[in-house]
Short mmCIF file of C-alpha atoms and ligand atoms in Angstrom, two decimals:
data_model
loop_
_atom_site.label_atom_id
_atom_site.label_comp_id
_atom_site.label_asym_id
_atom_site.label_seq_id
_atom_site.Cartn_x
_atom_site.Cartn_y
_atom_site.Cartn_z
CA MET A 1 41.50 28.86 1.63
CA THR A 2 40.35 29.42 -1.74
CA ALA A 3 36.58 29.69 -1.49
CA LEU A 4 34.64 27.81 -4.68
CA GLY A 5 31.63 30.03 -3.30
CA ASP A 6 33.54 32.96 -5.14
CA LEU A 7 32.67 30.87 -8.35
CA LEU A 8 29.58 29.28 -7.45
CA GLY A 9 27.70 31.51 -5.06
CA PRO A 10 27.22 30.90 -1.27
CA PRO A 11 27.14 27.20 0.34
CA LEU A 12 24.85 24.70 -1.34
CA LEU A 13 22.68 22.96 0.67
CA CYS A 14 19.48 22.08 -1.30
CA PRO A 15 19.93 19.72 -4.51
CA VAL A 16 18.11 22.15 -6.60
CA LYS A 17 20.40 24.84 -5.38
CA ILE A 18 23.28 22.57 -6.69
CA LEU A 19 21.81 22.30 -10.11
CA PHE A 20 21.63 26.03 -10.29
CA ALA A 21 25.32 26.38 -9.20
CA ALA A 22 26.06 23.54 -11.80
CA THR A 23 24.87 25.49 -14.81
CA ILE A 24 27.52 28.10 -14.13
CA ALA A 25 29.90 27.52 -17.06
CA VAL A 26 33.64 27.49 -16.08
CA HIS A 27 35.81 28.21 -19.38
CA TYR A 28 39.05 26.52 -19.50
CA SER A 29 40.64 23.81 -21.34
CA ARG A 30 42.92 20.92 -19.93
CA LEU A 31 43.15 17.68 -21.79
CA SER A 32 41.77 16.23 -24.73
CA ILE A 33 40.40 12.88 -23.50
CA MET A 34 37.40 11.49 -25.62
CA TYR A 35 34.27 10.76 -23.99
CA GLN A 36 33.30 7.22 -23.91
CA PHE A 37 29.97 6.52 -22.49
CA THR A 38 28.86 2.81 -22.63
CA ARG A 39 25.91 2.84 -20.71
CA LEU A 40 23.29 5.53 -19.89
CA PRO A 41 22.92 6.43 -16.26
CA PRO A 42 19.38 6.31 -14.73
CA LEU A 43 16.83 8.81 -15.77
CA THR A 44 14.32 10.58 -13.19
CA LEU A 45 11.74 13.44 -13.95
CA TYR A 46 11.67 16.85 -11.98
CA ILE A 47 8.33 18.67 -12.31
CA HIS A 48 8.42 22.38 -10.81
CA PHE A 49 5.54 24.36 -9.47
CA PRO A 50 6.14 28.09 -9.31
CA TRP A 51 3.25 29.24 -6.99
CA CYS A 52 3.11 29.52 -3.12
CA VAL A 53 0.97 31.38 -0.84
CA ARG A 54 3.09 33.50 0.60
CA LYS A 55 7.07 34.10 -0.61
CA CYS A 56 9.55 33.36 2.44
CA PRO A 57 12.04 36.00 3.02
CA TYR A 58 14.96 33.31 2.90
CA CYS A 59 13.83 31.65 -0.49
CA ASP A 60 15.56 32.06 -3.46
CA PHE A 61 13.66 29.32 -5.15
CA ASN A 62 11.54 29.91 -8.39
CA SER A 63 8.57 30.62 -6.37
CA HIS A 64 5.85 33.32 -6.82
CA GLU A 65 2.87 34.31 -4.66
CA VAL A 66 -0.48 33.33 -5.99
CA ARG A 67 -2.31 36.24 -7.08
CA GLY A 68 -6.11 35.72 -7.72
CA GLU A 69 -6.96 32.28 -8.94
CA LEU A 70 -4.18 29.59 -9.48
CA ALA A 71 -4.10 28.48 -13.33
CA GLU A 72 -4.36 24.86 -12.55
CA PRO A 73 -5.54 23.17 -15.22
CA ALA A 74 -3.66 25.33 -17.61
CA TYR A 75 -0.42 24.66 -15.83
CA ILE A 76 -1.14 20.91 -16.11
CA ASP A 77 -1.59 21.44 -19.68
CA ALA A 78 1.61 23.46 -19.97
CA LEU A 79 3.65 20.89 -18.33
CA LEU A 80 2.52 18.09 -20.54
CA ALA A 81 2.82 20.02 -23.65
CA ASP A 82 6.55 20.75 -22.42
CA LEU A 83 6.82 16.97 -21.62
CA GLU A 84 5.75 16.06 -25.50
CA GLN A 85 8.46 18.39 -26.69
CA GLU A 86 11.06 16.73 -25.03
CA LEU A 87 10.05 13.02 -25.52
CA PRO A 88 12.84 12.68 -28.25
CA ARG A 89 15.73 13.29 -25.58
CA ILE A 90 14.52 10.35 -23.45
CA TRP A 91 13.27 8.09 -25.88
CA GLY A 92 13.14 4.37 -24.71
CA ARG A 93 14.40 5.00 -21.22
CA SER A 94 12.65 4.23 -18.20
CA VAL A 95 12.05 6.99 -15.58
CA SER A 96 12.83 5.57 -11.77
CA SER A 97 11.65 8.53 -9.49
CA ILE A 98 9.67 11.55 -10.14
CA PHE A 99 9.89 14.89 -7.66
CA MET A 100 7.09 17.20 -7.83
CA GLY A 101 8.88 20.23 -5.95
CA GLY A 102 8.43 23.88 -5.92
CA GLY A 103 7.33 26.56 -4.87
CA THR A 104 4.39 24.73 -3.33
CA PRO A 105 2.77 21.59 -5.31
CA SER A 106 0.54 20.64 -2.53
CA LEU A 107 -1.59 24.02 -3.54
CA PHE A 108 -2.45 22.00 -6.59
CA SER A 109 -5.96 19.69 -6.04
CA ALA A 110 -5.41 15.98 -6.10
CA SER A 111 -7.52 15.65 -9.47
CA SER A 112 -4.87 17.91 -11.03
CA ILE A 113 -2.02 15.80 -9.73
CA ASP A 114 -4.03 12.53 -10.53
CA ARG A 115 -4.73 14.06 -14.07
CA LEU A 116 -0.77 14.84 -14.64
CA LEU A 117 0.37 11.45 -13.24
CA SER A 118 -2.31 9.43 -15.39
CA SER A 119 -0.83 11.56 -18.64
CA LEU A 120 2.84 11.06 -17.41
CA ARG A 121 1.96 6.97 -17.49
CA ALA A 122 0.65 7.12 -20.97
CA ARG A 123 3.69 9.08 -22.17
CA LEU A 124 6.70 7.41 -20.28
CA THR A 125 8.00 4.15 -18.99
CA PHE A 126 7.87 3.99 -15.23
CA ALA A 127 10.36 1.82 -13.47
CA PRO A 128 8.46 -0.93 -11.60
CA ASN A 129 9.15 0.39 -8.12
CA ILE A 130 8.85 4.14 -9.08
CA GLU A 131 9.36 6.62 -6.33
CA ILE A 132 6.96 9.58 -6.60
CA THR A 133 7.69 12.51 -4.15
CA LEU A 134 5.17 15.65 -3.80
CA GLU A 135 6.59 18.64 -1.72
CA ALA A 136 3.95 19.81 0.61
CA ASN A 137 3.63 22.84 3.22
CA PRO A 138 1.92 22.90 6.41
CA GLY A 139 -0.76 25.06 5.93
CA THR A 140 -1.92 24.07 2.45
CA VAL A 141 -2.83 20.15 3.25
CA GLU A 142 -5.35 18.69 5.38
CA GLN A 143 -6.09 14.64 5.82
CA GLN A 144 -8.47 14.37 2.71
CA ARG A 145 -6.11 15.71 0.35
CA PHE A 146 -2.93 13.80 1.43
CA ALA A 147 -5.32 10.85 1.21
CA GLU A 148 -6.37 11.73 -2.25
CA PHE A 149 -2.66 12.47 -3.62
CA HIS A 150 -1.72 8.80 -2.13
CA ALA A 151 -4.76 7.18 -4.19
CA ALA A 152 -3.42 9.20 -7.19
CA GLY A 153 -0.29 7.58 -7.11
CA ILE A 154 2.22 9.60 -4.93
CA ASN A 155 4.05 7.53 -2.79
CA ARG A 156 6.46 9.67 -0.97
CA LEU A 157 5.91 13.43 0.78
CA SER A 158 8.68 15.77 1.58
CA ILE A 159 6.91 18.19 4.17
CA GLY A 160 8.62 21.42 4.69
CA ILE A 161 8.72 22.16 8.50
CA GLN A 162 11.56 24.50 9.26
CA SER A 163 11.13 24.71 12.80
CA PHE A 164 8.27 23.74 15.48
CA GLN A 165 8.65 27.13 17.24
CA ASP A 166 6.15 29.53 16.67
CA THR A 167 8.67 32.35 17.09
CA GLN A 168 11.19 31.05 14.55
CA LEU A 169 8.17 30.21 12.17
CA GLU A 170 7.30 33.71 12.58
CA HIS A 171 10.73 35.04 11.81
CA LEU A 172 10.92 32.88 8.71
CA GLY A 173 7.68 34.36 7.49
CA ARG A 174 6.03 30.91 7.34
CA ILE A 175 2.01 30.73 7.06
CA HIS A 176 1.98 27.66 9.36
CA ASN A 177 2.61 27.63 13.19
CA GLY A 178 4.12 24.39 15.23
CA LYS A 179 1.01 22.78 16.33
CA GLN A 180 -0.06 23.04 12.59
CA ALA A 181 3.35 21.47 11.53
CA ILE A 182 2.68 18.47 13.93
CA CYS A 183 -0.81 18.06 12.48
CA ALA A 184 0.34 17.81 9.12
CA VAL A 185 2.65 15.09 9.71
CA GLU A 186 -0.21 13.21 11.60
CA ALA A 187 -2.56 13.57 8.91
CA ALA A 188 0.31 12.47 6.27
CA HIS A 189 0.41 8.89 8.59
CA LYS A 190 -3.29 8.93 8.68
CA ALA A 191 -3.64 9.18 4.94
CA GLY A 192 -1.34 5.98 4.65
CA PHE A 193 2.13 7.57 3.85
CA ASP A 194 4.67 5.42 5.52
CA ASN A 195 7.72 7.32 3.33
CA PHE A 196 8.02 10.71 3.98
CA ASN A 197 10.88 13.50 4.64
CA LEU A 198 10.69 16.42 7.06
CA ASP A 199 12.47 19.39 6.14
CA LEU A 200 13.97 21.44 9.20
CA MET A 201 16.53 24.23 9.09
CA PHE A 202 18.95 25.10 11.56
CA ALA A 203 20.98 28.31 12.57
CA LEU A 204 17.93 30.27 12.57
CA PRO A 205 17.74 33.83 13.94
CA GLY A 206 19.05 34.08 17.52
CA GLN A 207 18.74 30.12 17.91
CA SER A 208 20.46 28.24 20.69
CA LYS A 209 21.94 24.48 20.35
CA GLN A 210 19.28 23.51 22.76
CA SER A 211 16.40 24.72 20.65
CA ALA A 212 18.00 23.05 17.42
CA LYS A 213 17.76 19.96 19.39
CA ASN A 214 14.32 20.37 20.47
CA ASP A 215 13.11 20.67 16.70
CA LEU A 216 14.96 17.53 16.13
CA GLN A 217 13.79 15.51 18.78
CA THR A 218 10.07 16.66 17.82
CA ALA A 219 10.53 15.63 14.15
CA ILE A 220 12.17 12.19 15.50
CA ASP A 221 9.16 11.63 17.61
CA LEU A 222 6.91 11.91 14.46
CA SER A 223 8.60 8.87 12.87
CA PRO A 224 9.52 10.27 9.52
CA SER A 225 11.45 8.16 7.13
CA HIS A 226 13.84 10.76 6.25
CA ILE A 227 14.95 14.25 7.80
CA SER A 228 16.65 17.11 5.44
CA TYR A 229 18.59 19.22 7.82
CA TYR A 230 19.66 22.16 6.15
CA GLN A 231 21.64 25.18 7.52
CA LEU A 232 19.92 28.40 7.10
CA THR A 233 21.80 30.26 4.19
CA ILE A 234 21.46 33.84 3.26
CA GLU A 235 20.81 34.02 -0.42
CA PRO A 236 21.31 37.06 -2.59
CA ASN A 237 17.80 38.49 -4.08
CA THR A 238 15.98 37.46 -0.88
CA LEU A 239 14.42 39.73 1.78
CA PHE A 240 16.91 38.37 4.43
CA HIS A 241 20.10 39.55 2.10
CA THR A 242 19.07 43.18 2.34
CA HIS A 243 17.82 42.95 5.94
CA THR A 244 19.77 40.25 7.52
CA PRO A 245 18.80 38.92 11.11
CA VAL A 246 21.44 38.16 13.76
CA LEU A 247 22.27 34.60 12.85
CA PRO A 248 24.76 31.81 14.85
CA ASN A 249 28.34 32.45 13.83
CA ASP A 250 30.02 29.67 11.91
CA GLU A 251 31.32 27.88 15.05
CA LEU A 252 28.04 27.55 16.65
CA ALA A 253 26.46 26.53 13.17
CA TRP A 254 28.86 23.73 12.91
CA ALA A 255 28.58 22.50 16.44
CA MET A 256 24.57 22.55 15.81
CA GLN A 257 25.45 20.52 12.49
CA CYS A 258 27.72 18.02 14.40
CA GLU A 259 25.21 17.69 17.36
CA GLY A 260 22.39 17.34 14.82
CA GLN A 261 24.22 14.63 13.27
CA ALA A 262 25.00 12.68 16.54
CA HIS A 263 21.43 13.06 17.69
CA LEU A 264 19.87 11.93 14.59
CA ASP A 265 22.16 8.88 14.29
CA GLY A 266 21.36 7.88 17.95
CA ALA A 267 17.58 7.81 16.59
CA GLY A 268 18.58 5.46 13.51
CA TYR A 269 19.00 8.23 10.68
CA THR A 270 22.06 7.62 8.91
CA GLN A 271 23.45 10.67 7.51
CA TYR A 272 24.21 10.01 3.56
CA GLU A 273 24.68 13.58 2.35
CA ILE A 274 25.78 16.80 3.93
CA SER A 275 22.27 17.56 4.91
CA ALA A 276 20.19 14.37 4.32
CA TYR A 277 19.56 11.58 6.96
CA ALA A 278 17.44 8.58 6.47
CA LYS A 279 16.11 5.22 7.94
CA VAL A 280 17.31 1.81 6.48
CA GLU A 281 16.66 1.88 3.00
CA ARG A 282 14.63 5.21 3.03
CA GLN A 283 17.37 7.31 1.07
CA CYS A 284 15.70 9.55 -1.40
CA ARG A 285 16.41 7.98 -4.53
CA HIS A 286 15.24 11.02 -6.41
CA ASN A 287 18.19 13.15 -4.68
CA LEU A 288 20.50 10.29 -4.82
CA ASN A 289 20.51 10.01 -8.71
CA TYR A 290 21.20 14.05 -8.49
CA TRP A 291 24.18 13.54 -6.05
CA GLN A 292 25.41 10.33 -8.35
CA PHE A 293 25.43 12.70 -11.39
CA GLY A 294 22.57 10.58 -13.13
CA ASP A 295 20.44 11.91 -15.83
CA TYR A 296 17.11 13.96 -15.17
CA LEU A 297 14.62 15.60 -17.27
CA GLY A 298 13.09 19.08 -16.00
CA ILE A 299 9.64 20.35 -16.89
CA GLY A 300 7.89 23.27 -15.66
CA ALA A 301 8.66 27.03 -15.09
CA GLY A 302 12.55 27.36 -14.76
CA ALA A 303 13.20 23.53 -14.38
CA HIS A 304 16.76 22.28 -15.43
CA ASP A 305 17.50 19.14 -16.83
CA LYS A 306 20.87 16.91 -17.64
CA ILE A 307 20.86 14.30 -20.13
CA THR A 308 23.58 12.17 -21.68
CA ASP A 309 22.96 11.27 -25.18
CA MET A 310 24.99 8.18 -26.45
CA ALA A 311 24.78 8.79 -29.96
CA GLN A 312 26.42 12.08 -29.92
CA GLN A 313 28.47 11.01 -26.79
CA THR A 314 27.60 14.27 -25.05
CA ILE A 315 25.85 15.50 -21.85
CA THR A 316 23.52 18.73 -22.55
CA ARG A 317 21.91 20.82 -19.83
CA CYS A 318 18.63 22.71 -20.52
CA TRP A 319 16.44 25.18 -18.87
CA LYS A 320 13.11 26.62 -18.96
CA VAL A 321 11.90 29.97 -18.89
CA LYS A 322 11.30 30.98 -15.05
CA HIS A 323 8.39 33.37 -15.04
CA PRO A 324 4.99 31.43 -14.59
CA ASP A 325 3.40 33.28 -17.11
CA ALA A 326 6.04 33.15 -19.83
CA TYR A 327 6.08 29.54 -19.39
CA LEU A 328 2.24 29.10 -19.61
CA SER A 329 2.34 31.03 -22.79
CA ASN A 330 5.27 29.02 -24.47
CA ALA A 331 5.38 25.58 -22.95
CA ALA A 332 4.18 23.95 -26.58
CA THR A 333 6.92 25.95 -28.16
CA GLU A 334 10.65 26.40 -28.33
CA GLN A 335 10.46 29.79 -26.68
CA ARG A 336 10.02 27.77 -23.24
CA ILE A 337 13.73 27.21 -23.23
CA ALA A 338 15.86 29.76 -21.61
CA GLY A 339 19.09 28.44 -22.64
CA SER A 340 21.06 25.23 -23.03
CA ARG A 341 24.80 24.18 -22.99
CA THR A 342 26.85 21.24 -23.72
CA LEU A 343 29.04 20.46 -21.16
CA SER A 344 33.15 20.28 -21.92
CA GLN A 345 34.92 17.51 -20.33
CA ASP A 346 36.09 19.96 -17.61
CA ASP A 347 32.48 20.96 -16.61
CA THR A 348 31.71 17.21 -16.50
CA THR A 349 34.74 16.42 -14.14
CA LEU A 350 33.73 19.70 -12.08
CA GLU A 351 29.97 18.91 -11.76
CA PHE A 352 30.64 15.26 -11.08
CA MET A 353 32.64 16.12 -8.32
CA LEU A 354 30.51 18.97 -6.87
CA ASN A 355 27.79 16.34 -6.63
CA THR A 356 29.36 13.32 -5.58
CA LEU A 357 31.27 14.74 -2.97
CA ARG A 358 28.40 15.82 -1.11
CA LEU A 359 27.82 12.07 -0.39
CA THR A 360 29.12 10.62 2.71
CA HIS A 361 30.39 7.19 0.52
CA GLY A 362 31.42 9.63 -2.32
CA PHE A 363 31.86 7.84 -5.54
CA ASN A 364 33.88 4.55 -7.19
CA ASN A 365 35.58 4.11 -10.38
CA GLU A 366 32.79 2.33 -11.99
CA LEU A 367 30.50 5.53 -11.13
CA PHE A 368 32.99 7.90 -12.26
CA GLN A 369 33.53 6.12 -15.65
CA GLN A 370 29.88 5.39 -16.08
CA HIS A 371 28.67 8.85 -15.35
CA THR A 372 31.34 10.93 -16.96
CA GLY A 373 32.56 8.84 -19.82
CA LEU A 374 35.82 9.82 -18.34
CA PRO A 375 38.83 7.53 -17.10
CA LEU A 376 39.55 8.06 -13.36
CA SER A 377 43.27 8.70 -14.33
CA SER A 378 41.99 12.06 -15.42
CA ILE A 379 41.65 13.61 -11.94
CA GLU A 380 44.48 11.64 -10.20
CA ALA A 381 46.47 14.50 -9.42
CA ALA A 382 43.68 16.46 -7.71
CA MET A 383 42.91 13.47 -5.75
CA GLN A 384 46.19 13.33 -4.47
CA GLU A 385 46.18 16.80 -3.49
CA ALA A 386 42.96 16.53 -1.66
CA GLU A 387 44.22 13.26 0.00
CA SER A 388 47.57 15.43 1.17
CA LYS A 389 44.88 17.98 2.76
CA GLY A 390 42.95 15.29 4.70
CA TRP A 391 39.90 16.11 2.74
CA LEU A 392 39.73 12.91 0.76
CA VAL A 393 40.39 9.03 1.39
CA ARG A 394 40.27 5.73 -0.77
CA ASN A 395 38.40 3.35 1.24
CA ARG A 396 37.79 -0.02 -0.49
CA GLY A 397 37.14 1.26 -3.89
CA CYS A 398 35.42 4.07 -2.94
CA ILE A 399 36.78 7.73 -3.01
CA GLN A 400 35.10 9.63 -0.12
CA PRO A 401 35.18 12.78 1.81
CA THR A 402 36.45 13.03 5.33
CA GLU A 403 34.43 15.01 7.68
CA GLU A 404 36.62 18.18 7.38
CA GLY A 405 36.05 17.39 3.63
CA GLN A 406 32.65 17.37 3.95
CA ARG A 407 33.09 20.61 6.08
CA PHE A 408 35.09 22.51 3.51
CA HIS A 409 33.15 20.99 0.45
CA ASN A 410 33.62 24.07 -1.56
CA ASP A 411 37.40 24.07 -0.91
CA LEU A 412 37.87 20.54 -1.72
CA VAL A 413 35.69 20.71 -5.22
CA THR A 414 38.03 23.78 -6.07
CA LEU A 415 40.80 21.33 -6.40
CA PHE A 416 38.96 19.90 -9.31
CA LEU A 417 39.12 22.95 -11.10
CA PRO A 418 41.59 23.22 -13.64
CA ALA A 419 44.94 24.96 -13.06
C1 SAM B 1 12.35 23.67 -2.58
S1 SAM B 1 12.30 24.22 -0.69
C2 SAM B 1 10.22 24.29 -0.82
C3 SAM B 1 9.85 23.43 0.01
C4 SAM B 1 8.11 23.98 0.65
N1 SAM B 1 7.68 24.91 -0.32
C5 SAM B 1 8.40 24.62 1.72
O1 SAM B 1 9.08 25.55 1.90
O2 SAM B 1 8.05 24.01 2.87
C6 SAM B 1 12.87 22.82 -0.18
C7 SAM B 1 13.50 23.09 1.25
O3 SAM B 1 14.72 24.00 1.10
C8 SAM B 1 14.99 24.42 2.34
N2 SAM B 1 15.39 25.93 2.13
C9 SAM B 1 14.94 27.00 1.32
N3 SAM B 1 15.59 28.01 1.52
C10 SAM B 1 16.59 27.65 2.37
C11 SAM B 1 18.04 28.85 2.76
N4 SAM B 1 18.05 29.78 2.25
N5 SAM B 1 18.75 28.01 3.57
C12 SAM B 1 18.48 26.66 3.94
N6 SAM B 1 17.66 25.97 3.56
C13 SAM B 1 16.72 26.37 2.61
C14 SAM B 1 13.88 24.53 3.28
O4 SAM B 1 14.14 23.76 4.18
C15 SAM B 1 12.80 23.99 2.51
O5 SAM B 1 11.46 23.18 2.78
S1 SF4 B 2 7.04 28.12 0.88
FE1 SF4 B 2 8.93 27.19 0.25
S2 SF4 B 2 8.99 27.51 -1.83
FE2 SF4 B 2 7.59 28.98 -1.06
S3 SF4 B 2 8.64 30.78 -0.79
FE3 SF4 B 2 8.41 29.63 1.19
S4 SF4 B 2 10.42 28.25 1.18
FE4 SF4 B 2 10.14 29.37 -0.75
#
């Protein structure tokens, strides 16, 4: 089978990674249907925090080890300067969710997060039931700080657990142990958070099915509203890429994924995306918007965005300079922008499929038309081919990946590349 990975890199598991992949331009021309956007998609805001206590050996996110004092006030000022420049691109639109991701946003003090949120409120229209998530690492937070984040307006946490087993956490270069991971979750509960996600990884070095299951059960016992269950992937430019540990083979990793899915389902966590499981009505609205190919503004070092322009009938992607020092020096100027591109119609189709086919329920005709501005007939031939391979089904108006389609997501999406 052809691997889309040849074009887009290794399997994509995190929303942020999808965004990076989606910025790879595919040059070709197929048809010349005109875009017709009649309504704008929902809009969200992503804010990147580029520092961590220590760099984990598997991580290819834009994260840098803190050296010396954290440039906290200067970074908040830079984020606000960046936002000021971007406001004309989203004028008049309301923001339905905010995601503070990293790096380690929980390294920042609650007073800085409070200042940031108050300034955002003064400049943006927040939707009435806005979801505001902050990523937190065990080892950087205690109950008091969680309580202050909550008081500042954070209403959802995403806690990076990875595993509860000390030996695994050591292999992964984490700064916390299993007990500290449990304490962090208990502290989040006590601080008043009833909506939080736990990130777990599986197919870890030397891991057995039973140990993966034990990690899941410990997570379930802590009653999060959401669990992200990622297969560890070896990314270029990481220490694990040069010194790769012995990992479970593909068959074992797939068995862990299937058994994990059944285990989570039995505990009331329904899978709605390849790696995302939620209790009823607790899906992550921010990530769902990425996977439904909605719009998002990105501020912060290395942040990416995607904005639809009704007047121009275009979709544009833009990304900021990655290095924190370069970002801090340039946040108020055009030099903060590392690149941008306007999507061709073929890019739009491919990126829509890359995102929506990660969702268990796929997409429908209305979403395709609204978020791509194109008619569904433009992908009819590729859909038929995917159906004939058993990777796609049409079910009561929804176009959905089958279990095989989800497993071979990259091959499925490849069918939507132009001939
Ligand atoms: C943006 S990262 C960082 C969150 C937070 N800084 C932390 O590590 O606790 C979000 C999640 O992506 C997952 N992740 C990072 N690198 C990964 C990799 N190489 N393979 C699979 N999942 C990965 C981890 O579960 C991590 O918690
Ligand atoms: S703490 Fe999270 S963002 Fe930072 S290096 Fe580790 S995995 Fe990457």
